[in-house]
XYZ file of C-alpha atoms in Angstrom:
341
model
C 0.023 -0.110 -0.074
C 0.850 3.868 -0.390
C 0.258 6.239 2.532
C -0.177 9.733 2.685
C 0.935 11.645 5.760
C -2.040 11.128 7.661
C -1.364 7.277 7.342
C -4.659 6.799 4.970
C -4.200 4.277 2.147
C -4.170 6.324 -1.345
C -2.748 3.605 -3.577
C -1.227 0.499 -4.062
C 1.750 -0.958 -6.333
C 1.080 -4.233 -8.015
C 4.029 -6.188 -8.875
C 3.199 -9.037 -11.738
C 7.031 -10.245 -11.647
C 9.765 -10.085 -9.306
C 12.214 -7.013 -9.434
C 15.031 -9.070 -9.664
C 13.477 -10.907 -12.946
C 13.450 -7.442 -14.318
C 17.103 -6.657 -13.774
C 17.573 -10.388 -15.065
C 16.108 -9.203 -18.443
C 17.779 -5.889 -18.796
C 21.257 -7.581 -18.623
C 20.871 -9.197 -22.342
C 19.878 -5.908 -23.548
C 22.743 -4.054 -22.077
C 25.095 -6.713 -23.635
C 23.360 -6.054 -27.145
C 23.545 -2.371 -26.864
C 27.222 -2.745 -26.031
C 27.716 -5.282 -28.855
C 26.143 -3.044 -31.246
C 28.101 0.146 -29.883
C 31.328 -1.659 -30.733
C 30.302 -3.005 -33.983
C 29.394 0.458 -34.857
C 32.699 1.858 -33.777
C 34.535 -0.745 -35.604
C 32.617 -0.551 -39.004
C 33.186 3.525 -38.505
C 36.957 2.683 -37.953
C 36.951 0.647 -41.170
C 34.932 3.216 -43.107
C 37.297 6.066 -41.913
C 40.495 3.984 -43.093
C 38.577 3.581 -46.415
C 37.609 6.908 -46.972
C 40.913 8.000 -45.964
C 42.620 6.097 -48.392
C 40.053 6.928 -51.209
C 40.986 10.355 -50.227
C 44.804 9.797 -49.701
C 45.846 7.668 -52.974
C 44.622 10.260 -55.730
C 46.207 12.959 -53.754
C 49.351 10.948 -53.484
C 49.225 10.481 -57.646
C 48.548 14.153 -58.076
C 51.484 15.048 -56.004
C 53.571 12.522 -57.668
C 52.552 14.104 -61.271
C 53.012 17.587 -60.171
C 56.697 16.447 -59.086
C 57.157 15.191 -62.338
C 56.008 17.871 -64.236
C 58.248 20.396 -62.279
C 60.786 17.958 -63.531
C 60.051 18.484 -67.031
C 58.085 15.124 -67.742
C 55.118 16.549 -69.655
C 53.668 13.163 -70.797
C 52.724 11.947 -67.393
C 49.038 11.757 -66.036
C 47.273 11.379 -62.524
C 44.913 8.608 -64.062
C 42.367 9.632 -61.425
C 38.896 9.547 -62.746
C 36.420 10.640 -59.955
C 33.214 12.466 -60.270
C 33.805 14.809 -57.280
C 36.239 17.713 -56.734
C 39.359 15.580 -56.686
C 38.392 14.331 -59.979
C 38.134 17.608 -61.166
C 41.371 18.771 -59.919
C 43.115 15.584 -61.189
C 41.385 16.421 -64.706
C 42.840 20.035 -64.497
C 46.491 18.791 -63.672
C 46.328 16.443 -66.636
C 45.019 19.338 -68.930
C 47.885 21.408 -67.684
C 50.075 18.341 -68.432
C 48.841 18.356 -71.865
C 49.249 22.187 -72.541
C 52.670 21.904 -70.989
C 53.454 19.048 -73.240
C 52.119 20.668 -76.473
C 54.190 24.012 -75.664
C 57.426 21.742 -75.074
C 56.651 20.194 -78.677
C 56.094 23.630 -80.296
C 59.273 24.705 -78.668
C 61.387 22.000 -79.603
C 59.586 22.531 -83.306
C 60.651 26.372 -83.418
C 64.224 25.378 -82.372
C 64.647 22.863 -84.917
C 63.290 25.605 -87.508
C 65.696 27.855 -86.140
C 68.593 25.744 -86.424
C 67.399 24.615 -89.830
C 66.971 28.474 -90.715
C 70.820 29.106 -89.776
C 72.031 26.227 -91.448
C 69.772 27.046 -94.772
C 70.926 30.826 -94.633
C 74.710 29.780 -94.146
C 74.344 27.355 -97.017
C 72.440 29.512 -99.372
C 74.763 32.754 -98.558
C 78.053 30.575 -98.569
C 78.010 30.132 -102.571
C 77.568 33.515 -103.858
C 79.916 34.780 -101.124
C 82.540 32.135 -102.330
C 81.787 33.171 -105.849
C 82.608 36.833 -105.423
C 85.430 36.277 -103.293
C 87.216 33.938 -105.774
C 86.581 36.425 -108.766
C 87.664 39.592 -106.613
C 90.870 37.338 -105.572
C 91.409 36.432 -109.282
C 91.236 40.062 -110.456
C 93.242 41.358 -107.650
C 96.226 38.819 -108.195
C 96.326 39.500 -111.792
C 95.257 35.863 -112.859
C 92.897 37.145 -115.029
C 94.314 39.676 -117.585
C 92.243 39.055 -120.844
C 89.837 41.868 -121.203
C 87.119 39.545 -122.160
C 87.637 37.018 -119.144
C 87.788 40.290 -116.938
C 84.458 41.460 -118.147
C 83.278 38.129 -117.560
C 84.413 38.052 -114.182
C 82.909 41.266 -113.605
C 79.602 40.183 -114.693
C 79.806 37.314 -112.540
C 80.357 39.172 -109.593
C 77.507 41.500 -110.259
C 75.486 38.812 -111.225
C 76.017 37.119 -107.694
C 76.034 40.421 -105.735
C 72.435 41.043 -107.104
C 71.324 37.325 -106.385
C 72.670 38.080 -102.643
C 70.950 41.241 -102.481
C 67.708 39.608 -103.397
C 68.420 36.977 -100.819
C 68.994 39.004 -97.983
C 65.559 41.172 -98.942
C 63.726 38.024 -99.158
C 64.846 37.030 -95.844
C 64.165 40.221 -94.182
C 60.765 40.153 -95.924
C 59.889 36.682 -94.770
C 61.233 37.114 -91.188
C 58.910 40.234 -90.989
C 55.957 38.461 -92.170
C 56.623 35.744 -89.775
C 56.810 38.192 -86.782
C 53.378 37.651 -84.904
C 53.770 41.504 -83.750
C 54.148 42.619 -87.410
C 50.937 44.246 -88.418
C 50.097 44.430 -92.254
C 47.775 47.646 -93.303
C 44.219 46.504 -93.713
C 42.027 48.630 -95.866
C 39.357 48.339 -98.485
C 40.759 47.334 -101.699
C 39.380 46.322 -105.117
C 40.779 42.797 -105.842
C 40.243 42.846 -109.582
C 42.666 45.860 -109.709
C 45.199 44.022 -107.737
C 45.473 41.263 -110.082
C 45.365 43.530 -112.891
C 48.477 45.577 -111.487
C 50.089 42.490 -110.743
C 49.686 41.279 -114.654
C 50.797 44.724 -115.698
C 53.937 44.517 -113.585
C 55.058 40.958 -114.831
C 54.160 41.663 -118.376
C 57.711 42.941 -119.533
C 59.370 39.918 -117.990
C 57.391 37.615 -119.751
C 57.615 39.595 -123.165
C 61.242 38.882 -122.924
C 60.653 35.422 -122.858
C 57.873 35.744 -125.444
C 55.161 34.508 -123.201
C 51.687 35.906 -123.410
C 49.646 36.607 -119.933
C 45.939 36.482 -120.570
C 43.491 37.688 -117.819
C 40.154 36.477 -117.577
C 38.511 38.885 -114.844
C 34.831 38.087 -114.259
C 34.176 41.330 -112.053
C 35.299 44.980 -112.118
C 34.700 45.552 -108.332
C 35.261 43.100 -105.337
C 35.668 44.921 -102.224
C 38.046 43.004 -99.706
C 40.003 44.332 -96.554
C 43.398 43.958 -96.888
C 47.044 45.148 -97.697
C 46.915 46.324 -101.394
C 51.120 45.994 -101.732
C 51.312 42.682 -100.019
C 48.586 40.705 -102.210
C 50.126 42.457 -105.296
C 53.372 40.968 -104.087
C 51.883 37.604 -103.556
C 50.515 37.526 -107.091
C 53.629 38.868 -108.665
C 55.556 36.211 -107.015
C 53.342 33.361 -108.691
C 53.165 35.050 -112.052
C 57.019 35.256 -112.298
C 57.162 31.337 -111.576
C 54.563 30.981 -114.270
C 56.766 32.759 -116.474
C 60.008 31.031 -115.369
C 58.782 27.546 -115.754
C 56.887 28.164 -119.028
C 58.570 27.213 -122.449
C 59.299 30.112 -124.828
C 56.123 31.059 -126.515
C 53.784 29.729 -124.042
C 50.899 31.465 -122.626
C 49.786 32.104 -119.141
C 46.256 32.637 -117.825
C 44.819 34.661 -114.791
C 41.107 33.899 -114.072
C 39.382 35.633 -111.443
C 35.709 35.199 -110.625
C 33.391 35.115 -107.333
C 32.760 31.707 -106.314
C 29.750 31.495 -103.698
C 30.556 33.334 -100.678
C 34.329 33.675 -101.712
C 36.353 34.992 -104.639
C 38.827 32.752 -106.491
C 41.877 33.971 -108.690
C 43.549 30.984 -110.663
C 47.152 31.549 -112.204
C 47.570 28.916 -114.571
C 50.884 28.331 -116.603
C 51.236 25.335 -119.741
C 55.216 24.648 -118.568
C 56.762 21.496 -117.324
C 54.662 21.243 -114.195
C 55.924 20.416 -110.617
C 57.045 16.512 -109.743
C 54.964 15.080 -107.449
C 57.776 14.349 -104.798
C 58.206 18.292 -104.584
C 54.529 19.449 -104.064
C 54.715 18.923 -100.220
C 57.836 20.922 -99.754
C 56.588 23.725 -102.211
C 56.380 26.431 -99.586
C 59.415 25.632 -97.558
C 61.968 27.983 -97.340
C 65.129 27.690 -99.299
C 63.613 24.478 -100.949
C 64.433 24.308 -104.473
C 63.868 21.582 -107.086
C 66.419 19.899 -109.489
C 65.418 21.768 -112.541
C 67.980 24.519 -113.850
C 65.212 27.083 -113.479
C 64.626 26.383 -109.747
C 68.477 26.829 -109.084
C 68.455 30.631 -109.822
C 65.679 31.650 -107.066
C 66.421 32.103 -103.631
C 63.841 29.562 -102.537
C 62.050 32.140 -100.638
C 59.226 33.148 -102.914
C 56.552 30.867 -102.387
C 57.337 30.657 -98.671
C 56.562 34.693 -98.711
C 53.430 34.289 -100.597
C 52.362 31.806 -98.303
C 52.893 33.981 -95.369
C 50.958 36.791 -97.211
C 48.083 34.596 -97.973
C 47.851 33.212 -94.248
C 47.837 36.837 -92.775
C 44.667 37.600 -95.189
C 43.078 34.286 -94.732
C 43.589 33.291 -98.341
C 43.636 29.613 -98.768
C 45.954 28.444 -101.585
C 45.283 25.270 -103.364
C 47.821 23.757 -106.003
C 47.175 21.495 -108.972
C 49.686 20.466 -111.055
C 51.043 17.550 -113.025
C 54.351 16.911 -114.526
C 54.423 17.758 -118.119
C 50.845 19.656 -118.408
C 51.653 22.856 -116.442
C 50.606 24.240 -112.804
C 47.564 26.051 -111.480
C 47.963 28.092 -108.206
C 44.342 29.105 -106.904
C 43.819 31.770 -104.352
C 40.804 31.507 -102.495
C 39.599 34.671 -100.722
C 37.533 33.320 -97.870
C 36.705 36.857 -96.216
C 33.283 36.853 -98.088
C 34.568 39.889 -100.669
C 31.805 41.819 -101.708
C 31.093 41.901 -105.485
C 29.728 45.457 -106.515
C 29.641 44.825 -110.387
C 30.374 43.439 -113.443
């Protein structure tokens, strides 16, 4: 019974089981709870170790990759592929390695070009300088005394000096065009007028070889933004080659006409054509074929023409077969505006 302060019975507690039995029933529950806590602690520890490894291994691989990049090994990659922040960081490191590899490859290419350029310049300059020196020494030492021979030696010195001057000028021109900081003057020009001007300039050279140049210009006014002098120079270089490699009495044609959204100029000769093995190297500096006509130039003309075309966004197509002539096509891709015909 439960009594109040006055001794009256106000309630009673009824026990269906003994208290000792309740304590006995609690012990297995406490053991289960303890086991569960220990199991949860073990599982969380294993998960912590797994997560630590999952974070640590990619970080270690990225650290190793960064170390290799610092040592100049730009072909390495992290190999980490995860859809999280670590995976994004690894991808950025791989992209950086790729950019560095491309930059290193470009540096090596430019270094090789520089080495080849110096070698080619040295080779090309050595011949005229040697000829001039030999001729001057022969005249100075009195080895050559016959007036006709003396005149021939002077003519040879003059010819080699002109060739040397032309080569130096072409080198300076090509170097200037290949400099990214060199800005060409772009103004609105009339493309047919540029073509006609180039044809007029080369006619005197063509007449000396009895070669006629026939222009076929389809439009009288085609507006284009570019450098008039440079584009004229580009056409003259190819026209000069057309005359040089044409047979006496042949005809060269210059066709110019709109072509869709572009404007195409084709300079065609009916000369000896270009051997197939020479086509891949046609725009290389100092490259000369084996024919006698090709040995007279500096080997820089077409390289200059290519640089001018690239600066204006002009595509150059070549169609040539040995023995049946050559056609140089200049496609102006800047959507020239045809005003009149």
